[in-house]
């Protein structure tokens, strides 16, 4: 439930900017090997420290926006909602890109495709939990930790040329996969710590069933935030200035 961070958008910040650092190779259009090598080099060298010249913040700790996740049927026998605030994500400095395609000299003809993975993406969040199960109503709040193990993503998008050489992202598609989801939800039932332990154990054992409700919502939120962040970058940097 804690995957509404936008760490993926920051992957593209590593190839943005008016000037690359002197220790990083700049690439020609559509040079997939060079783009992949340069992007991974920037993540490795500046992932923990950030690089203001490229609008790249430190990737080891990211603040993401508040949000909500909901499952079940409000009018049925089971319904639940998570209200998430003070949400921080860790581990995006360990992202490795495995494929970059696209970035045509004519941005209107570009069909960009990016593949990448991180061994672990963790988050900490304050939550409010509302739930209805038959006649039982639950209203709880606390802190939660989450770990998406072997997180993988593929994103595809196109460019719409704008004035003065700038471009805008459109038609962005995103697919995410994980091998396992581990959660530690604290204080879910303040008056019954044993029940909190039982619920955590059930969630971690049956995470695939639990994930079915949230994955479409998480992906949709990521797509919106991803597009917004990318457009912010490309609206400040002319497309041609990204390449040799």
PDB file of C-alpha atoms in Angstrom:
ATOM      1  CA  UNK A   1       0.000   0.000   0.000  1.00  0.00           C
ATOM      2  CA  UNK A   2       3.003   2.246   0.366  1.00  0.00           C
ATOM      3  CA  UNK A   3       3.984   2.424  -3.259  1.00  0.00           C
ATOM      4  CA  UNK A   4       2.730   5.840  -4.192  1.00  0.00           C
ATOM      5  CA  UNK A   5       6.126   7.268  -4.200  1.00  0.00           C
ATOM      6  CA  UNK A   6       7.505   8.650  -7.470  1.00  0.00           C
ATOM      7  CA  UNK A   7      10.996   7.291  -7.363  1.00  0.00           C
ATOM      8  CA  UNK A   8      10.613   6.057 -10.935  1.00  0.00           C
ATOM      9  CA  UNK A   9      10.170   9.599 -12.254  1.00  0.00           C
ATOM     10  CA  UNK A  10      13.549  10.506 -10.855  1.00  0.00           C
ATOM     11  CA  UNK A  11      15.194   7.965 -13.123  1.00  0.00           C
ATOM     12  CA  UNK A  12      14.650  10.383 -15.977  1.00  0.00           C
ATOM     13  CA  UNK A  13      16.133  13.288 -14.070  1.00  0.00           C
ATOM     14  CA  UNK A  14      19.491  11.604 -14.400  1.00  0.00           C
ATOM     15  CA  UNK A  15      19.448  12.223 -18.148  1.00  0.00           C
ATOM     16  CA  UNK A  16      18.068  15.742 -17.941  1.00  0.00           C
ATOM     17  CA  UNK A  17      19.788  19.037 -17.492  1.00  0.00           C
ATOM     18  CA  UNK A  18      21.547  21.647 -19.580  1.00  0.00           C
ATOM     19  CA  UNK A  19      24.991  20.233 -18.880  1.00  0.00           C
ATOM     20  CA  UNK A  20      26.196  16.842 -17.736  1.00  0.00           C
ATOM     21  CA  UNK A  21      29.060  16.608 -15.238  1.00  0.00           C
ATOM     22  CA  UNK A  22      32.494  16.314 -16.895  1.00  0.00           C
ATOM     23  CA  UNK A  23      32.941  12.764 -15.570  1.00  0.00           C
ATOM     24  CA  UNK A  24      29.789  11.522 -17.318  1.00  0.00           C
ATOM     25  CA  UNK A  25      29.568  10.785 -21.026  1.00  0.00           C
ATOM     26  CA  UNK A  26      26.912  12.682 -22.990  1.00  0.00           C
ATOM     27  CA  UNK A  27      25.053  10.646 -25.615  1.00  0.00           C
ATOM     28  CA  UNK A  28      23.783  10.946 -29.140  1.00  0.00           C
ATOM     29  CA  UNK A  29      20.136  10.470 -29.996  1.00  0.00           C
ATOM     30  CA  UNK A  30      18.939   6.843 -29.920  1.00  0.00           C
ATOM     31  CA  UNK A  31      22.306   5.542 -28.707  1.00  0.00           C
ATOM     32  CA  UNK A  32      20.808   2.949 -26.399  1.00  0.00           C
ATOM     33  CA  UNK A  33      24.081   1.589 -25.029  1.00  0.00           C
ATOM     34  CA  UNK A  34      25.397   5.051 -24.228  1.00  0.00           C
ATOM     35  CA  UNK A  35      22.138   6.215 -22.635  1.00  0.00           C
ATOM     36  CA  UNK A  36      22.035   3.102 -20.481  1.00  0.00           C
ATOM     37  CA  UNK A  37      25.684   3.430 -19.443  1.00  0.00           C
ATOM     38  CA  UNK A  38      25.375   7.155 -18.685  1.00  0.00           C
ATOM     39  CA  UNK A  39      22.144   6.809 -16.733  1.00  0.00           C
ATOM     40  CA  UNK A  40      23.426   4.008 -14.533  1.00  0.00           C
ATOM     41  CA  UNK A  41      26.689   5.864 -13.952  1.00  0.00           C
ATOM     42  CA  UNK A  42      24.785   8.938 -12.740  1.00  0.00           C
ATOM     43  CA  UNK A  43      22.634   6.870 -10.395  1.00  0.00           C
ATOM     44  CA  UNK A  44      25.692   5.145  -8.948  1.00  0.00           C
ATOM     45  CA  UNK A  45      27.739   8.315  -8.500  1.00  0.00           C
ATOM     46  CA  UNK A  46      25.078  10.781  -7.401  1.00  0.00           C
ATOM     47  CA  UNK A  47      22.202   8.658  -6.105  1.00  0.00           C
ATOM     48  CA  UNK A  48      23.008   9.317  -2.445  1.00  0.00           C
ATOM     49  CA  UNK A  49      24.225  12.904  -2.729  1.00  0.00           C
ATOM     50  CA  UNK A  50      22.019  14.317  -5.467  1.00  0.00           C
ATOM     51  CA  UNK A  51      23.129  16.622  -8.254  1.00  0.00           C
ATOM     52  CA  UNK A  52      21.443  20.058  -8.200  1.00  0.00           C
ATOM     53  CA  UNK A  53      22.776  20.952 -11.650  1.00  0.00           C
ATOM     54  CA  UNK A  54      20.579  18.205 -13.075  1.00  0.00           C
ATOM     55  CA  UNK A  55      17.675  18.724 -10.664  1.00  0.00           C
ATOM     56  CA  UNK A  56      18.557  15.347  -9.175  1.00  0.00           C
ATOM     57  CA  UNK A  57      17.787  15.139  -5.426  1.00  0.00           C
ATOM     58  CA  UNK A  58      19.317  12.477  -3.174  1.00  0.00           C
ATOM     59  CA  UNK A  59      17.541   9.240  -4.042  1.00  0.00           C
ATOM     60  CA  UNK A  60      18.167   7.372  -0.798  1.00  0.00           C
ATOM     61  CA  UNK A  61      15.336   9.221   1.000  1.00  0.00           C
ATOM     62  CA  UNK A  62      12.321  10.524  -0.926  1.00  0.00           C
ATOM     63  CA  UNK A  63       9.254  12.347   0.392  1.00  0.00           C
ATOM     64  CA  UNK A  64       6.098  11.407  -1.489  1.00  0.00           C
ATOM     65  CA  UNK A  65       2.650  12.902  -1.452  1.00  0.00           C
ATOM     66  CA  UNK A  66      -0.217  11.877   0.800  1.00  0.00           C
ATOM     67  CA  UNK A  67      -2.846   9.548  -0.574  1.00  0.00           C
ATOM     68  CA  UNK A  68      -5.529   6.946  -0.037  1.00  0.00           C
ATOM     69  CA  UNK A  69      -5.943   3.284  -0.972  1.00  0.00           C
ATOM     70  CA  UNK A  70      -9.283   1.517  -0.824  1.00  0.00           C
ATOM     71  CA  UNK A  71     -10.448  -2.071  -1.207  1.00  0.00           C
ATOM     72  CA  UNK A  72     -13.641  -4.080  -0.973  1.00  0.00           C
ATOM     73  CA  UNK A  73     -17.199  -2.787  -1.335  1.00  0.00           C
ATOM     74  CA  UNK A  74     -18.461   0.049   0.927  1.00  0.00           C
ATOM     75  CA  UNK A  75     -21.964  -1.402   0.645  1.00  0.00           C
ATOM     76  CA  UNK A  76     -20.891  -5.002   1.038  1.00  0.00           C
ATOM     77  CA  UNK A  77     -19.658  -7.177   3.883  1.00  0.00           C
ATOM     78  CA  UNK A  78     -15.996  -6.120   3.585  1.00  0.00           C
ATOM     79  CA  UNK A  79     -14.529  -2.675   2.975  1.00  0.00           C
ATOM     80  CA  UNK A  80     -11.289  -0.961   4.034  1.00  0.00           C
ATOM     81  CA  UNK A  81      -9.407   2.270   3.389  1.00  0.00           C
ATOM     82  CA  UNK A  82      -5.861   3.388   4.175  1.00  0.00           C
ATOM     83  CA  UNK A  83      -5.209   7.121   4.510  1.00  0.00           C
ATOM     84  CA  UNK A  84      -1.455   7.662   4.132  1.00  0.00           C
ATOM     85  CA  UNK A  85       0.515  10.707   5.323  1.00  0.00           C
ATOM     86  CA  UNK A  86       4.138  11.600   6.154  1.00  0.00           C
ATOM     87  CA  UNK A  87       5.294   9.060   3.605  1.00  0.00           C
ATOM     88  CA  UNK A  88       9.013   8.435   2.958  1.00  0.00           C
ATOM     89  CA  UNK A  89      10.645   5.971   0.557  1.00  0.00           C
ATOM     90  CA  UNK A  90      14.134   4.469   0.762  1.00  0.00           C
ATOM     91  CA  UNK A  91      16.316   2.522  -1.646  1.00  0.00           C
ATOM     92  CA  UNK A  92      15.781   4.200  -5.001  1.00  0.00           C
ATOM     93  CA  UNK A  93      19.498   5.020  -5.174  1.00  0.00           C
ATOM     94  CA  UNK A  94      19.960   1.294  -5.858  1.00  0.00           C
ATOM     95  CA  UNK A  95      17.878   1.342  -9.051  1.00  0.00           C
ATOM     96  CA  UNK A  96      19.628  -0.230 -12.041  1.00  0.00           C
ATOM     97  CA  UNK A  97      18.341   0.374 -15.544  1.00  0.00           C
ATOM     98  CA  UNK A  98      18.491  -2.563 -17.941  1.00  0.00           C
ATOM     99  CA  UNK A  99      17.123  -1.019 -21.138  1.00  0.00           C
ATOM    100  CA  UNK A 100      16.545   2.414 -22.662  1.00  0.00           C
ATOM    101  CA  UNK A 101      15.016   2.806 -26.115  1.00  0.00           C
ATOM    102  CA  UNK A 102      13.797   5.828 -28.036  1.00  0.00           C
ATOM    103  CA  UNK A 103      14.853   9.503 -27.839  1.00  0.00           C
ATOM    104  CA  UNK A 104      14.656  10.143 -31.572  1.00  0.00           C
ATOM    105  CA  UNK A 105      16.121  13.428 -32.904  1.00  0.00           C
ATOM    106  CA  UNK A 106      12.550  14.420 -33.703  1.00  0.00           C
ATOM    107  CA  UNK A 107      10.810  14.200 -30.304  1.00  0.00           C
ATOM    108  CA  UNK A 108       7.444  13.818 -32.013  1.00  0.00           C
ATOM    109  CA  UNK A 109       8.673  10.485 -33.382  1.00  0.00           C
ATOM    110  CA  UNK A 110      10.122   9.244 -30.090  1.00  0.00           C
ATOM    111  CA  UNK A 111       8.654   6.139 -28.498  1.00  0.00           C
ATOM    112  CA  UNK A 112      10.594   5.897 -25.250  1.00  0.00           C
ATOM    113  CA  UNK A 113      10.862   2.660 -23.301  1.00  0.00           C
ATOM    114  CA  UNK A 114      12.698   2.251 -19.979  1.00  0.00           C
ATOM    115  CA  UNK A 115      13.281  -0.954 -17.984  1.00  0.00           C
ATOM    116  CA  UNK A 116      14.727  -1.046 -14.478  1.00  0.00           C
ATOM    117  CA  UNK A 117      14.799  -2.761 -11.097  1.00  0.00           C
ATOM    118  CA  UNK A 118      15.689  -2.179  -7.462  1.00  0.00           C
ATOM    119  CA  UNK A 119      16.486  -5.051  -5.074  1.00  0.00           C
ATOM    120  CA  UNK A 120      14.386  -3.462  -2.335  1.00  0.00           C
ATOM    121  CA  UNK A 121      12.164  -0.384  -2.079  1.00  0.00           C
ATOM    122  CA  UNK A 122      11.175   0.392   1.502  1.00  0.00           C
ATOM    123  CA  UNK A 123       8.820   2.986   2.892  1.00  0.00           C
ATOM    124  CA  UNK A 124       7.696   4.437   6.188  1.00  0.00           C
ATOM    125  CA  UNK A 125       4.283   6.048   6.527  1.00  0.00           C
ATOM    126  CA  UNK A 126       1.737   7.247   9.041  1.00  0.00           C
ATOM    127  CA  UNK A 127      -1.634   5.653   8.394  1.00  0.00           C
ATOM    128  CA  UNK A 128      -5.259   5.884   9.357  1.00  0.00           C
ATOM    129  CA  UNK A 129      -7.114   2.637   8.779  1.00  0.00           C
ATOM    130  CA  UNK A 130     -10.890   2.461   8.329  1.00  0.00           C
ATOM    131  CA  UNK A 131     -12.552  -0.909   7.871  1.00  0.00           C
ATOM    132  CA  UNK A 132     -15.898  -2.682   7.948  1.00  0.00           C
ATOM    133  CA  UNK A 133     -16.219  -6.444   8.188  1.00  0.00           C
ATOM    134  CA  UNK A 134     -19.805  -7.640   8.616  1.00  0.00           C
ATOM    135  CA  UNK A 135     -20.888  -5.815  11.802  1.00  0.00           C
ATOM    136  CA  UNK A 136     -17.328  -5.015  12.975  1.00  0.00           C
ATOM    137  CA  UNK A 137     -16.035  -1.477  12.357  1.00  0.00           C
ATOM    138  CA  UNK A 138     -12.375  -0.578  12.829  1.00  0.00           C
ATOM    139  CA  UNK A 139     -10.797   2.873  13.038  1.00  0.00           C
ATOM    140  CA  UNK A 140      -7.078   2.792  13.825  1.00  0.00           C
ATOM    141  CA  UNK A 141      -3.921   4.814  13.202  1.00  0.00           C
ATOM    142  CA  UNK A 142      -0.212   4.233  13.559  1.00  0.00           C
ATOM    143  CA  UNK A 143       3.078   3.819  11.728  1.00  0.00           C
ATOM    144  CA  UNK A 144       3.773   1.309   8.988  1.00  0.00           C
ATOM    145  CA  UNK A 145       6.861  -0.067   7.267  1.00  0.00           C
ATOM    146  CA  UNK A 146       6.763  -1.691   3.853  1.00  0.00           C
ATOM    147  CA  UNK A 147       9.306  -3.482   1.669  1.00  0.00           C
ATOM    148  CA  UNK A 148       8.794  -4.280  -2.009  1.00  0.00           C
ATOM    149  CA  UNK A 149      11.428  -6.877  -2.826  1.00  0.00           C
ATOM    150  CA  UNK A 150      12.936  -7.176  -6.309  1.00  0.00           C
ATOM    151  CA  UNK A 151      10.846  -4.302  -7.629  1.00  0.00           C
ATOM    152  CA  UNK A 152      10.799  -4.140 -11.442  1.00  0.00           C
ATOM    153  CA  UNK A 153       9.272  -1.608 -13.806  1.00  0.00           C
ATOM    154  CA  UNK A 154       8.735  -0.915 -17.492  1.00  0.00           C
ATOM    155  CA  UNK A 155       7.517   2.471 -18.612  1.00  0.00           C
ATOM    156  CA  UNK A 156       6.710   3.681 -22.123  1.00  0.00           C
ATOM    157  CA  UNK A 157       5.726   7.156 -23.277  1.00  0.00           C
ATOM    158  CA  UNK A 158       5.721   9.599 -26.158  1.00  0.00           C
ATOM    159  CA  UNK A 159       6.566  13.280 -26.569  1.00  0.00           C
ATOM    160  CA  UNK A 160       4.459  16.133 -27.820  1.00  0.00           C
ATOM    161  CA  UNK A 161       6.656  18.981 -29.184  1.00  0.00           C
ATOM    162  CA  UNK A 162       6.040  22.335 -27.523  1.00  0.00           C
ATOM    163  CA  UNK A 163       7.228  25.877 -28.206  1.00  0.00           C
ATOM    164  CA  UNK A 164      10.922  26.831 -28.158  1.00  0.00           C
ATOM    165  CA  UNK A 165      12.193  23.274 -28.370  1.00  0.00           C
ATOM    166  CA  UNK A 166      10.536  21.937 -25.235  1.00  0.00           C
ATOM    167  CA  UNK A 167       8.509  18.730 -25.107  1.00  0.00           C
ATOM    168  CA  UNK A 168       5.642  17.343 -23.063  1.00  0.00           C
ATOM    169  CA  UNK A 169       5.006  13.750 -21.979  1.00  0.00           C
ATOM    170  CA  UNK A 170       1.818  12.040 -23.115  1.00  0.00           C
ATOM    171  CA  UNK A 171       0.415   8.526 -23.389  1.00  0.00           C
ATOM    172  CA  UNK A 172       2.570   7.197 -20.551  1.00  0.00           C
ATOM    173  CA  UNK A 173       2.167   3.524 -19.702  1.00  0.00           C
ATOM    174  CA  UNK A 174       3.639   1.849 -16.625  1.00  0.00           C
ATOM    175  CA  UNK A 175       3.931  -1.776 -15.547  1.00  0.00           C
ATOM    176  CA  UNK A 176       5.344  -2.873 -12.202  1.00  0.00           C
ATOM    177  CA  UNK A 177       6.188  -6.279 -10.743  1.00  0.00           C
ATOM    178  CA  UNK A 178       7.459  -7.433  -7.348  1.00  0.00           C
ATOM    179  CA  UNK A 179       8.632 -10.765  -5.944  1.00  0.00           C
ATOM    180  CA  UNK A 180       7.395 -10.211  -2.408  1.00  0.00           C
ATOM    181  CA  UNK A 181       5.722  -7.586  -0.226  1.00  0.00           C
ATOM    182  CA  UNK A 182       6.636  -7.452   3.464  1.00  0.00           C
ATOM    183  CA  UNK A 183       4.775  -5.170   5.870  1.00  0.00           C
ATOM    184  CA  UNK A 184       4.999  -4.221   9.511  1.00  0.00           C
ATOM    185  CA  UNK A 185       1.850  -2.321  10.500  1.00  0.00           C
ATOM    186  CA  UNK A 186       2.213  -1.044  14.053  1.00  0.00           C
ATOM    187  CA  UNK A 187      -0.605  -0.190  16.474  1.00  0.00           C
ATOM    188  CA  UNK A 188      -3.288  -1.497  14.164  1.00  0.00           C
ATOM    189  CA  UNK A 189      -5.238  -2.689  17.212  1.00  0.00           C
ATOM    190  CA  UNK A 190      -3.914  -0.678  20.167  1.00  0.00           C
ATOM    191  CA  UNK A 191      -5.889  -2.588  22.768  1.00  0.00           C
ATOM    192  CA  UNK A 192      -5.009  -5.987  21.326  1.00  0.00           C
ATOM    193  CA  UNK A 193      -1.371  -6.427  20.339  1.00  0.00           C
ATOM    194  CA  UNK A 194      -1.874 -10.142  19.705  1.00  0.00           C
ATOM    195  CA  UNK A 195      -4.470  -9.358  17.052  1.00  0.00           C
ATOM    196  CA  UNK A 196      -2.083  -6.845  15.446  1.00  0.00           C
ATOM    197  CA  UNK A 197       0.562  -9.565  15.201  1.00  0.00           C
ATOM    198  CA  UNK A 198      -1.944 -12.011  13.711  1.00  0.00           C
ATOM    199  CA  UNK A 199      -3.101  -9.500  11.090  1.00  0.00           C
ATOM    200  CA  UNK A 200       0.502  -8.685  10.110  1.00  0.00           C
ATOM    201  CA  UNK A 201       1.300 -12.359   9.753  1.00  0.00           C
ATOM    202  CA  UNK A 202      -1.791 -12.900   7.601  1.00  0.00           C
ATOM    203  CA  UNK A 203      -0.979  -9.936   5.342  1.00  0.00           C
ATOM    204  CA  UNK A 204       2.615 -11.074   4.811  1.00  0.00           C
ATOM    205  CA  UNK A 205       1.573 -14.654   4.142  1.00  0.00           C
ATOM    206  CA  UNK A 206      -1.225 -13.701   1.753  1.00  0.00           C
ATOM    207  CA  UNK A 207       0.261 -10.556   0.242  1.00  0.00           C
ATOM    208  CA  UNK A 208      -0.561 -11.616  -3.328  1.00  0.00           C
ATOM    209  CA  UNK A 209      -4.285 -11.639  -2.548  1.00  0.00           C
ATOM    210  CA  UNK A 210      -3.986  -8.320  -0.742  1.00  0.00           C
ATOM    211  CA  UNK A 211      -1.970  -6.771  -3.581  1.00  0.00           C
ATOM    212  CA  UNK A 212      -4.685  -7.472  -6.163  1.00  0.00           C
ATOM    213  CA  UNK A 213      -6.866  -4.683  -4.737  1.00  0.00           C
ATOM    214  CA  UNK A 214      -4.067  -2.137  -4.522  1.00  0.00           C
ATOM    215  CA  UNK A 215      -1.873  -2.684  -7.579  1.00  0.00           C
ATOM    216  CA  UNK A 216      -4.186  -0.890 -10.070  1.00  0.00           C
ATOM    217  CA  UNK A 217      -4.579   2.076  -7.700  1.00  0.00           C
ATOM    218  CA  UNK A 218      -0.847   2.244  -6.997  1.00  0.00           C
ATOM    219  CA  UNK A 219       0.037   2.059 -10.684  1.00  0.00           C
ATOM    220  CA  UNK A 220      -2.504   4.753 -11.592  1.00  0.00           C
ATOM    221  CA  UNK A 221      -1.144   7.097  -8.932  1.00  0.00           C
ATOM    222  CA  UNK A 222       2.415   6.453 -10.031  1.00  0.00           C
ATOM    223  CA  UNK A 223       1.548   7.207 -13.651  1.00  0.00           C
ATOM    224  CA  UNK A 224       0.010  10.564 -12.721  1.00  0.00           C
ATOM    225  CA  UNK A 225       2.900  11.606 -10.514  1.00  0.00           C
ATOM    226  CA  UNK A 226       5.463  10.267 -12.936  1.00  0.00           C
ATOM    227  CA  UNK A 227       3.990  12.271 -15.818  1.00  0.00           C
ATOM    228  CA  UNK A 228       3.837  15.416 -13.708  1.00  0.00           C
ATOM    229  CA  UNK A 229       7.464  15.152 -12.615  1.00  0.00           C
ATOM    230  CA  UNK A 230       8.726  14.386 -16.104  1.00  0.00           C
ATOM    231  CA  UNK A 231       6.807  17.293 -17.603  1.00  0.00           C
ATOM    232  CA  UNK A 232       8.301  19.561 -14.975  1.00  0.00           C
ATOM    233  CA  UNK A 233      11.779  18.560 -16.141  1.00  0.00           C
ATOM    234  CA  UNK A 234      11.131  18.744 -19.852  1.00  0.00           C
ATOM    235  CA  UNK A 235       9.334  22.085 -19.539  1.00  0.00           C
ATOM    236  CA  UNK A 236      12.543  23.580 -18.107  1.00  0.00           C
ATOM    237  CA  UNK A 237      15.085  21.935 -20.440  1.00  0.00           C
ATOM    238  CA  UNK A 238      14.994  22.044 -24.263  1.00  0.00           C
ATOM    239  CA  UNK A 239      14.961  18.545 -25.679  1.00  0.00           C
ATOM    240  CA  UNK A 240      18.023  19.056 -27.883  1.00  0.00           C
ATOM    241  CA  UNK A 241      20.142  20.121 -24.898  1.00  0.00           C
ATOM    242  CA  UNK A 242      19.924  16.589 -23.468  1.00  0.00           C
ATOM    243  CA  UNK A 243      22.065  15.123 -26.250  1.00  0.00           C
ATOM    244  CA  UNK A 244      25.225  15.642 -28.273  1.00  0.00           C
TER     245      UNK A 244
END
